[in-house]
XYZ file of C-alpha atoms in Angstrom:
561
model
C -2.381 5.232 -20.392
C -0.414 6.610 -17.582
C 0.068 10.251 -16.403
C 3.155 12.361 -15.958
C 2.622 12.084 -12.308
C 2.156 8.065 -12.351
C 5.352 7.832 -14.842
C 7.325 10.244 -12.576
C 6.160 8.199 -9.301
C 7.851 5.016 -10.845
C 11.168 7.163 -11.845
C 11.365 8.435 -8.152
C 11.004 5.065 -7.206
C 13.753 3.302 -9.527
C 15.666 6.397 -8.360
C 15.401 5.342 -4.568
C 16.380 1.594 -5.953
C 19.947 3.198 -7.768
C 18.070 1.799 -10.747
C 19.045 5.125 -12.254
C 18.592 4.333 -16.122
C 15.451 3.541 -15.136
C 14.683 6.130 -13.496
C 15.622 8.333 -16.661
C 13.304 6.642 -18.649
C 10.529 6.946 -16.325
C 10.942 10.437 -16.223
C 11.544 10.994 -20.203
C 7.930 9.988 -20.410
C 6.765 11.995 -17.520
C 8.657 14.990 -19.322
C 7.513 14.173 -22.875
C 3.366 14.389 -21.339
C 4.250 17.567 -19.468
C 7.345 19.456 -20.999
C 6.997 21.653 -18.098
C 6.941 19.551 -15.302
C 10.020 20.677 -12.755
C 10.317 18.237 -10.345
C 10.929 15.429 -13.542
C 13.440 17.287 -14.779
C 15.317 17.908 -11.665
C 14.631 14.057 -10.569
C 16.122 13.228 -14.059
C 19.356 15.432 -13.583
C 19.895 13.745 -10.341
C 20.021 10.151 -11.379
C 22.180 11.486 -14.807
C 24.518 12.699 -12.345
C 24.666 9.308 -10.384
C 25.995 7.944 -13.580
C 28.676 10.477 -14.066
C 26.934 12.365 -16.542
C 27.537 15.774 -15.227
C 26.791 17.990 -18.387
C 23.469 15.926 -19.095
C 22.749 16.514 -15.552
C 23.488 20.496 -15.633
C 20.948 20.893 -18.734
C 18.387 18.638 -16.717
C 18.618 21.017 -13.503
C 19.044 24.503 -15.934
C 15.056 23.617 -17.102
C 14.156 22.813 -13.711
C 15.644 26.598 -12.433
C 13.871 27.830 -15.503
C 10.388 26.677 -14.733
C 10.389 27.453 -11.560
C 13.200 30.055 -10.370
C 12.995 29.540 -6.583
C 14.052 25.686 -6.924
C 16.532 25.622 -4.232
C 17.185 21.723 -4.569
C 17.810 22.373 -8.424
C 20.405 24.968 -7.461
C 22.016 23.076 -4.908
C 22.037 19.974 -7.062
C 23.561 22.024 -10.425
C 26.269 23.659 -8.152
C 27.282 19.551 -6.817
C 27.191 18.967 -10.501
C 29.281 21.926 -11.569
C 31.728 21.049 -8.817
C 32.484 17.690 -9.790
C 33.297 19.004 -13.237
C 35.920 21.470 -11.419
C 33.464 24.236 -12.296
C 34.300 25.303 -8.618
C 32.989 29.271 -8.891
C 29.980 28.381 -10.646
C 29.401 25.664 -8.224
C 29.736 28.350 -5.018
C 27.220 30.617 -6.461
C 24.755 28.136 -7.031
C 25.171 26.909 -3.630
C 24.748 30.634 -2.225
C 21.214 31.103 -4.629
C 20.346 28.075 -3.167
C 21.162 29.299 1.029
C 19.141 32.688 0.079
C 16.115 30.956 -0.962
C 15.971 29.126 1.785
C 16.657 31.937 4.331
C 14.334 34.420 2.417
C 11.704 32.178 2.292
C 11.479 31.734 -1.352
C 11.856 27.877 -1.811
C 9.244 26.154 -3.006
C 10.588 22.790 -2.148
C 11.213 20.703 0.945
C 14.658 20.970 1.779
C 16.573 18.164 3.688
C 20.630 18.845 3.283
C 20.972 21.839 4.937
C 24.208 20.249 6.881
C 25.687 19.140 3.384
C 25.086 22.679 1.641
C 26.474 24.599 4.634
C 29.710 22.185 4.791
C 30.127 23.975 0.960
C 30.380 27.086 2.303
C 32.989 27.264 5.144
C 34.206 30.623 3.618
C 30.945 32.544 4.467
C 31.160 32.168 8.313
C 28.127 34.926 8.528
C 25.849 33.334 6.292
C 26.059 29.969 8.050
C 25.822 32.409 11.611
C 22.588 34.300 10.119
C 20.926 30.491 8.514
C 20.920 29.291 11.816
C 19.672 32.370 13.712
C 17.054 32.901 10.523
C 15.834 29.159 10.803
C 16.117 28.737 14.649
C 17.784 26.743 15.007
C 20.432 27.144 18.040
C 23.465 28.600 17.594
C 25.788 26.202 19.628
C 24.892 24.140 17.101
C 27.013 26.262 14.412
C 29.793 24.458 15.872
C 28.253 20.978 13.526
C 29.286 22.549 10.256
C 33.206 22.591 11.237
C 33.910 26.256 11.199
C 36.065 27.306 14.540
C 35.588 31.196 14.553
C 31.753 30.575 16.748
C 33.142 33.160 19.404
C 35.203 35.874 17.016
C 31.397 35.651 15.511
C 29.916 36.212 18.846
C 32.203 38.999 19.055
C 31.279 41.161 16.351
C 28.043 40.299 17.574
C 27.923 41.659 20.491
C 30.172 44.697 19.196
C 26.699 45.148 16.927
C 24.689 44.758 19.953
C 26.850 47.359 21.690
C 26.593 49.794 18.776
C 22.850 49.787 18.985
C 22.464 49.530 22.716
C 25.266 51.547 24.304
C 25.964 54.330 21.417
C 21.921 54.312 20.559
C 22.187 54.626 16.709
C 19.615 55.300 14.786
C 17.686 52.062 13.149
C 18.679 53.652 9.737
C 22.114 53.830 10.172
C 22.366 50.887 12.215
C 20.859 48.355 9.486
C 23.832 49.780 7.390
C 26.474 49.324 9.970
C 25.358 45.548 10.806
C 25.178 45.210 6.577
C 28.641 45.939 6.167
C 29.846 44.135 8.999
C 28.245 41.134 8.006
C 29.603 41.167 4.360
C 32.855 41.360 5.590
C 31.975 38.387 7.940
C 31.416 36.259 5.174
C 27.847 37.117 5.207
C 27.075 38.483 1.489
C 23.711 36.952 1.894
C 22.465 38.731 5.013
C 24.032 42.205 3.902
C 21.510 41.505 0.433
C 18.707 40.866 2.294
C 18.893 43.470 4.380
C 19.845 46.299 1.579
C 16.857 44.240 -0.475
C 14.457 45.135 2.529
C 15.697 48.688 2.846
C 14.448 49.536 -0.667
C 11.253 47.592 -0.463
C 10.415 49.933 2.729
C 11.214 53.105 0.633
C 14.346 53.781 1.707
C 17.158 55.671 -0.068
C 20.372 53.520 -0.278
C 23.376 55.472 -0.233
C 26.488 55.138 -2.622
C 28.413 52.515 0.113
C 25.212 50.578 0.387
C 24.191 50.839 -3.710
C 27.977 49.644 -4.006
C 27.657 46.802 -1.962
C 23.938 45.781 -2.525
C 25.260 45.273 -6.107
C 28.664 43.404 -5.197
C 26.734 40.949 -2.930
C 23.788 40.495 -5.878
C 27.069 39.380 -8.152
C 28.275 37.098 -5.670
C 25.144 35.400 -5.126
C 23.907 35.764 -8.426
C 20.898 36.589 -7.998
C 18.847 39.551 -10.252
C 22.791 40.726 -10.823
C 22.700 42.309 -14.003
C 19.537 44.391 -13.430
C 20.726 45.360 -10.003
C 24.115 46.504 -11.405
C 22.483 48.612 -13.573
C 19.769 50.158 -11.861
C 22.300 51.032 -8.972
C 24.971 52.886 -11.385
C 21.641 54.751 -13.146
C 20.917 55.868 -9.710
C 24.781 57.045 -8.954
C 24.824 58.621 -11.935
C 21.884 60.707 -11.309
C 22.866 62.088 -7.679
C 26.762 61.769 -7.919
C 27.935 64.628 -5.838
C 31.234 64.440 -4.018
C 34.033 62.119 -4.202
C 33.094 59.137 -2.304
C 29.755 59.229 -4.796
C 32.322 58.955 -7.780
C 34.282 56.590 -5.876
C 31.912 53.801 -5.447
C 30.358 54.875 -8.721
C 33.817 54.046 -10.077
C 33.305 50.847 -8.322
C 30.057 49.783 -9.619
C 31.545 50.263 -13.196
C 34.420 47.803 -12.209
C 31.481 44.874 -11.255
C 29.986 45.986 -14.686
C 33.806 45.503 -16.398
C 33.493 48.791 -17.685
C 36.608 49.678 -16.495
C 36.754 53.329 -19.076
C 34.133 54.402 -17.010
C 35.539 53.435 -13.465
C 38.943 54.912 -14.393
C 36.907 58.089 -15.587
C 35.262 58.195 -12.269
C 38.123 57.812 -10.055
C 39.710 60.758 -11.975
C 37.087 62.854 -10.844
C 37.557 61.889 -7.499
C 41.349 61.845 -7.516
C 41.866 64.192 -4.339
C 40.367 61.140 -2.411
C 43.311 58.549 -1.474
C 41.207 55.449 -2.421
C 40.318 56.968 -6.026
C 44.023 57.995 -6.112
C 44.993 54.123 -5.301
C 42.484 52.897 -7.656
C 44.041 54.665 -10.655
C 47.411 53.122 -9.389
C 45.831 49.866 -9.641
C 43.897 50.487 -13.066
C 47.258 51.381 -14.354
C 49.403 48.367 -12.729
C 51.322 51.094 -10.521
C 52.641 50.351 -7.179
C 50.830 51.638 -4.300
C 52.877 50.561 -1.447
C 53.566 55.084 -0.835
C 49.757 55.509 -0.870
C 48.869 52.766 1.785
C 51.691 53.441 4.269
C 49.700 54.007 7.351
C 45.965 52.642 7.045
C 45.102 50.674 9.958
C 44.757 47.233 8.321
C 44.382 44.849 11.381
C 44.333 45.173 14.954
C 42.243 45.149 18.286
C 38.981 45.994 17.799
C 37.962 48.645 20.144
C 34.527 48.295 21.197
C 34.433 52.482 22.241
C 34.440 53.303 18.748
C 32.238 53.203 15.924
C 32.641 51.241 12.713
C 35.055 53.984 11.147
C 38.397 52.283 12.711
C 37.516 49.515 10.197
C 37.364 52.272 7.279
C 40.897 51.694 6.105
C 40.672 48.084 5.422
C 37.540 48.088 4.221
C 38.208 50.632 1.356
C 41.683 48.560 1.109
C 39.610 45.543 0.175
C 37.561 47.378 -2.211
C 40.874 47.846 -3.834
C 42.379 45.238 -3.882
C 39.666 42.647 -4.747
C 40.951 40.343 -2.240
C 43.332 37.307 -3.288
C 43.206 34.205 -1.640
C 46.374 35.263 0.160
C 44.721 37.679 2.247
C 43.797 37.107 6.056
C 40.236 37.380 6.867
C 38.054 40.178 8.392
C 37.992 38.348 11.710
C 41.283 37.328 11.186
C 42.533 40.656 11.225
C 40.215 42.472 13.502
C 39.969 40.961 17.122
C 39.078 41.803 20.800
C 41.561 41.890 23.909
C 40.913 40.163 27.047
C 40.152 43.809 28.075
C 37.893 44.747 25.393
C 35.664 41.710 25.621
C 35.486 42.440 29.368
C 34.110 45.924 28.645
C 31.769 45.135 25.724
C 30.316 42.336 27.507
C 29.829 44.213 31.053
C 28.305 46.893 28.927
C 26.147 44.251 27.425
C 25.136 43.255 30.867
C 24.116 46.695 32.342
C 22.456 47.454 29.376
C 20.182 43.648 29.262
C 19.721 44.263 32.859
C 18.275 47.732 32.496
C 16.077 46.832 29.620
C 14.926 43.807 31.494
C 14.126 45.549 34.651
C 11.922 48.136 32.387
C 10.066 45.507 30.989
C 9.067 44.136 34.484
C 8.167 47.554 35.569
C 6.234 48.406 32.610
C 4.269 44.880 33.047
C 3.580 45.792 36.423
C 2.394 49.314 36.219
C -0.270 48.135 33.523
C -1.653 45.667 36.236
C -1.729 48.730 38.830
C 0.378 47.293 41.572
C -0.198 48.095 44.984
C 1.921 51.572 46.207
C 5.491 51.714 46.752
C 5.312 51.745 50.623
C 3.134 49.090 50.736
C 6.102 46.295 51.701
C 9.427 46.140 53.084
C 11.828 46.283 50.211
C 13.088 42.807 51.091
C 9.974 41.326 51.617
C 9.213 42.424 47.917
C 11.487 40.474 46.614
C 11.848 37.514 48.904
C 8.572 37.314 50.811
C 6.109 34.722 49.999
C 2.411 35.475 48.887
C 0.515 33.045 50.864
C 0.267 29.732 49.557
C 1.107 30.343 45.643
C 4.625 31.416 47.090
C 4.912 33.850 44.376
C 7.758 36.720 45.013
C 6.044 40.083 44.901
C 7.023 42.794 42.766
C 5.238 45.578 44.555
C 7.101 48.966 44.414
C 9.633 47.511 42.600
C 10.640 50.934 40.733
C 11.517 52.976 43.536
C 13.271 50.284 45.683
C 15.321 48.211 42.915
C 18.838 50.255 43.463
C 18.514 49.128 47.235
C 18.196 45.330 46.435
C 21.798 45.930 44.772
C 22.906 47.022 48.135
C 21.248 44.696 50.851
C 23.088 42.285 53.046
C 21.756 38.957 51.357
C 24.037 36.799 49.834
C 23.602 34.415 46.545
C 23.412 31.512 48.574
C 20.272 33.407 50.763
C 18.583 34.482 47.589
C 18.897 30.968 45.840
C 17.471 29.134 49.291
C 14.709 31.995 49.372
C 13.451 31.485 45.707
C 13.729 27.984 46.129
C 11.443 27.740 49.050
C 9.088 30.086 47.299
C 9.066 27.980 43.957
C 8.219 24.882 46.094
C 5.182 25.854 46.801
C 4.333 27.792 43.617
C 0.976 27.555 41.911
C 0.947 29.684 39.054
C 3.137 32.912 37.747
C 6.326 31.187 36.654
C 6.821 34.369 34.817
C 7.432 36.435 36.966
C 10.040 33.791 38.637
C 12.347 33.528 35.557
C 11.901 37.402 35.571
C 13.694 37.574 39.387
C 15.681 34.764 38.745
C 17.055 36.698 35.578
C 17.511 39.753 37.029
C 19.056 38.982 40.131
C 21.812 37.266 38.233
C 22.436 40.346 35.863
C 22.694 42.597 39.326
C 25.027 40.274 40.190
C 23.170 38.953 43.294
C 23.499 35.226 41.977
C 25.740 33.260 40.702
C 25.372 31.554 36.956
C 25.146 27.986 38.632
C 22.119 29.272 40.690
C 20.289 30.778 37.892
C 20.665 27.533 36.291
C 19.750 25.652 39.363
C 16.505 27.668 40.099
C 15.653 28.062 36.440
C 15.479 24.003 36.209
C 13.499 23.612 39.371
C 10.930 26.208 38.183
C 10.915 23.973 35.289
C 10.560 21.014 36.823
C 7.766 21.993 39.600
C 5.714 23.888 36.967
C 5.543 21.131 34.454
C 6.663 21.715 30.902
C 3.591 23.125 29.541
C 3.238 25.919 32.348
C 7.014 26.436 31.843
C 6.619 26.723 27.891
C 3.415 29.363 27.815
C 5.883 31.351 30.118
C 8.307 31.734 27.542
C 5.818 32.167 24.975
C 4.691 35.370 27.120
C 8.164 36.640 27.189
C 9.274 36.319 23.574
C 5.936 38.274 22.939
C 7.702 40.536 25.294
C 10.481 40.591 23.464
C 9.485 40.708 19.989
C 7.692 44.353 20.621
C 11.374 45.535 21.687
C 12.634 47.405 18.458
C 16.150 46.076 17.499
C 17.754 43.535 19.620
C 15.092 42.169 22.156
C 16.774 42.912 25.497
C 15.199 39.331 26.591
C 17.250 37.517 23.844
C 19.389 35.901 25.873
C 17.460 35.448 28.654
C 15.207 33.683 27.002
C 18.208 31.813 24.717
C 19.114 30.275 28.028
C 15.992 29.595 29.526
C 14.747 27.751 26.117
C 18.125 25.364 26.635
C 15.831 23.581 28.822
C 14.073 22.121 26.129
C 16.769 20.126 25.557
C 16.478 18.030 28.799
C 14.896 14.836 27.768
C 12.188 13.598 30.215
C 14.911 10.866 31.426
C 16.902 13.289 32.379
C 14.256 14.988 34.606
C 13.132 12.062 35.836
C 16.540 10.817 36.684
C 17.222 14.479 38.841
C 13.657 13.597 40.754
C 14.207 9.828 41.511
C 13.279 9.724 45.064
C 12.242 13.293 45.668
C 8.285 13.832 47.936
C 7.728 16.693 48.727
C 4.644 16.426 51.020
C 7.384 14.644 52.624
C 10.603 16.855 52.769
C 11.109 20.079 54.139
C 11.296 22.878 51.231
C 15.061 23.047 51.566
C 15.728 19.682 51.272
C 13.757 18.924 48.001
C 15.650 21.490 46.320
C 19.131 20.398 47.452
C 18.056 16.968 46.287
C 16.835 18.004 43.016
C 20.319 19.838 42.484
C 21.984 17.081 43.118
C 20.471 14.809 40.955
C 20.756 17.201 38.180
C 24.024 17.708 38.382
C 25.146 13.879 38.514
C 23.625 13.949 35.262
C 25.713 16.896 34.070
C 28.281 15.636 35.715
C 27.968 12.023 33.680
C 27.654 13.730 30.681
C 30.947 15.903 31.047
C 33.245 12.746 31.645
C 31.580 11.360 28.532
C 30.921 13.718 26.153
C 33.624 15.767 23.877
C 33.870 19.901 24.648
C 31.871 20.402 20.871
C 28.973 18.061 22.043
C 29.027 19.886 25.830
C 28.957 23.050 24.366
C 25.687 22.404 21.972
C 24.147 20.883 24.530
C 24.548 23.380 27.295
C 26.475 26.243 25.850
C 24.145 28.759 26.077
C 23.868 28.441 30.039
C 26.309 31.157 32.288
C 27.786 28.412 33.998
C 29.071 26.501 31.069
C 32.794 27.855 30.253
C 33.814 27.855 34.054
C 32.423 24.607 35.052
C 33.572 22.200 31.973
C 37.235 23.624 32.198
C 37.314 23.259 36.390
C 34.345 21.622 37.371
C 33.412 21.808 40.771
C 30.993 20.296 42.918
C 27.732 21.746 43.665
């Protein structure tokens, strides 16, 4: 007599065959031995709904997601399911239960159509932004799933970056800021997850966050109900001032106890957005009471997250219609502004980065300051090993801003040095790093220099390198001031050995003065960069070597090197 496991081994087989009545009956038997077996049911609603049967197919996958809740396949598969049947809401929030399990680590199943489910959810932006950064897998490659707002993403980015950097908020109030901003980005499920965290670490939500941690629990469906309920106990308990009763009045709405909002909103009716709620609640016009909010227009990276106030409580209103631009639609930077947020970015990644050299240093005890000509403690070499010394570094570093070397001198000097490195590639992509953020180096040589360390180190030195560095990185609270740094120093990994080989065809150097093995080694690299720009589309350039300095400049007007 056969097993449930034997019977549903021949049904997944049938299944891979398109013998899908087959299949079924395979896994009726498996089913009828073990009524509680998941994976047969799911199997079993996937071949129904090869046949058309859609409904069938919906009941098959509803006893899967009952058995085992964290079925991410079963979601995906019911919200496909629900789709073809026009069920098209249904089918979204399925899709989003089945994107949070994955990124929170609750699926208990292999999943394989991570390209397919994102390509269902073009209208969360955010959440296809934050499955890529939670999986690691590299951004550039966010340009795959077909969504053309990568950089007004990178934007808001970096305008969260800035916030925490630049106008040093508090972790507290920061985690609510990048929350909000990412809900509005089309990223319920981040803005859950991190609301869901908040409480699990003790935290107090306020009325904004209790507001939204229930709105984004609706959308994605998951523990809704309970959430919405728990979340208006807690309102009711503290409610204190108007924008308590507001959101209170809210939460009610989301519950469709809409007595209760309107009550609400009467008690805050002094506050404009209560006032425009009852308006709404009674089918009024409101056109008087929004004259004058600030619904769109340049962001301004100098301010804090209150210029987006007005539309934000406008949307809460409004309970956006498909009519309605976008958040990022809306909301965008100037030339000028991304200038400014982006050189602010820089000073502050340098100054990090420099702090993390020094602090690495001092816990080795470096020699004294005045042990070395400031010059030679950057660009001398350290017998044979070649490696650049560091000593002093503190009290000297605003003079290497100021001395009479240019990029060209630095690149040539590093070069020579990495020639005849032995160990401490480190503290090379440390320099390297740095002296581009100071501005004494151009992108292009940071990428040169960063390949030939690379290259003359061997990939395994190279890698343990990194390694050190994202343990560097990952003790930095909030954003790692390494992150990109080590973003563009990890795009090597995408140089295939050929490619390598190819840029050190014909290169000896127990042969060839220091100077010219680099030069040679440039140029071989870039006759392979240069092969793939004439070849290659600006979406397949840009995921393969987007995240390098050099990239925007040189496949617009590329230039010889």
């Amino acid at each position: 007599m056969k097993t449930a496991i034997e019977w549903f081994n021949e049904g997944f087989v049938a299944c891979e065959t398109r013998q899908y009545q087959e299949a079924i009956d395979c896994l009726n038997k498996a089913i009828e031995i073990d009524p509680n077996f998941a994976p047969a049911y799911y199997n079993r609603g996937g071949a129904k709904g090869d046949l058309g049967r859609n409904e069938e197919a919906i009941e098959d996958f509803n006893k899967a997601i009952e058995i085992n809740p964290n079925y991410a396949n079963a979601y995906n598969n019911r919200g496909t399911a629900k789709s073809d049947l026009g069920q098209n809401e249904e089918a979204i929030e399925d899709h989003l239960i089945c994107l949070y399990l994955l990124v929170s680590n609750r699926n208990s199943q292999e999943f394989t159509r991570l390209p397919d489910l994102l390509s269902k959810l073009q209208a969360y932006p955010q959440n296809i932004f934050y499955t890529y950064e939670k999986l690691d897998i590299d951004w550039s490659s966010y340009l795959n799933s077909g969504i053309e707002i990568y950089e007004q993403l990178e934007d808001f980015d970096s305008l969260l970056n800035y916030y925490q950097q630049c106008k040093n908020l508090p972790e507290r109030e920061m985690l609510s800021v990048k929350a909000l901003l990412y809900y509005y980005l089309g990223g319920n499920i981040p803005a859950f997850i991190i609301y869901d965290e908040q409480l699990d670490n003790g935290e107090d939500l306020t009325a904004q966050e209790l507001y939204y941690y229930a709105k984004a629990a609706k959308e994605i469906n998951w523990e809704a109900d309970a959430i919405i309920k728990d979340n208006i106990r807690q309102l009711n308990e503290r409610a204190a001032d108007s924008e308590d009763f507001y959101y209170l009045g809210h939460l009610h709405i989301i519950n469709e106890d809409v007595i209760k909002a309107n009550d609400c909103f009467e008690k805050s009716s002094e506050y404009l957005f209560s006032k425009i709620m009852l308006n709404v609640l009674a089918n009024k016009e409101i056109a008087e009471l929004t004259q004058g909010l600030k619904l769109k227009g340049e962001i301004e990276y100098n301010q804090d997250i209150s210029q987006f106030n007005d539309y934000i409580h406008y949307m809460e209103c409004m309970c956006v219609g498909g009519d309605e631009l976008p958040f990022w639609e809306r909301f965008k930077f100037s030339e000028q502004y991304r200038g400014e947020i982006h050189r602010a970015e820089r000073k502050i990644e340098t100054e990090k980065l420099l702090n993390e050299i020094l602090k690495e240093k001092q816990e080795k005890q470096i020699l004294p300051p005045d042990s070395i000509k400031v010059a030679d403690k950057w660009l001398a070499l350290k017998n044979k090993g070649g490696s650049i010394v560091f000593k002093g570094l503190k009290e000297d570093i605003d003079k290497l801003k100021g001395m009479g070397v240019t990029s060209e001198e630095l690149e040539r000097k590093i070069a020579e040095a990495i020639t005849d490195l032995e160990d401490a590639p480190k503290n090379y992509l440390y320099i390297i790093r740095y002296a581009f953020l100071i501005g004494k180096m151009e992108g292009n040589a940071e990428f040169n220099l960063t390949a030939y360390l690379r290259y003359r180190v061997g990939k395994m030195k190279y890698d343990m390198a990194i390694d050190n560095l994202l343990e560097i990185g990952g003790n930095i609270p909030g954003t790692a001031p390494v992150a990109k740094f080590i973003k563009s120093i990890r795009g090597f990994d995408r140089f295939d050995e050929e490619t390598f080989n190819k840029a050190i065809e014909g290169i000896k150097p127990e042969n060839d003065e220091k100077k010219d093995v680099y030069e040679l080694f440039k140029k071989n690299l870039w006759k392979e960069i240069r092969m793939d720009m004439d070849n290659e589309n600006y979406e397949a350039l840009k995921r393969k070597w987007g995240c390098f300095s050099w990239f925007e400049d040189e496949v617009k007007t590329p230039t010889a090197c």
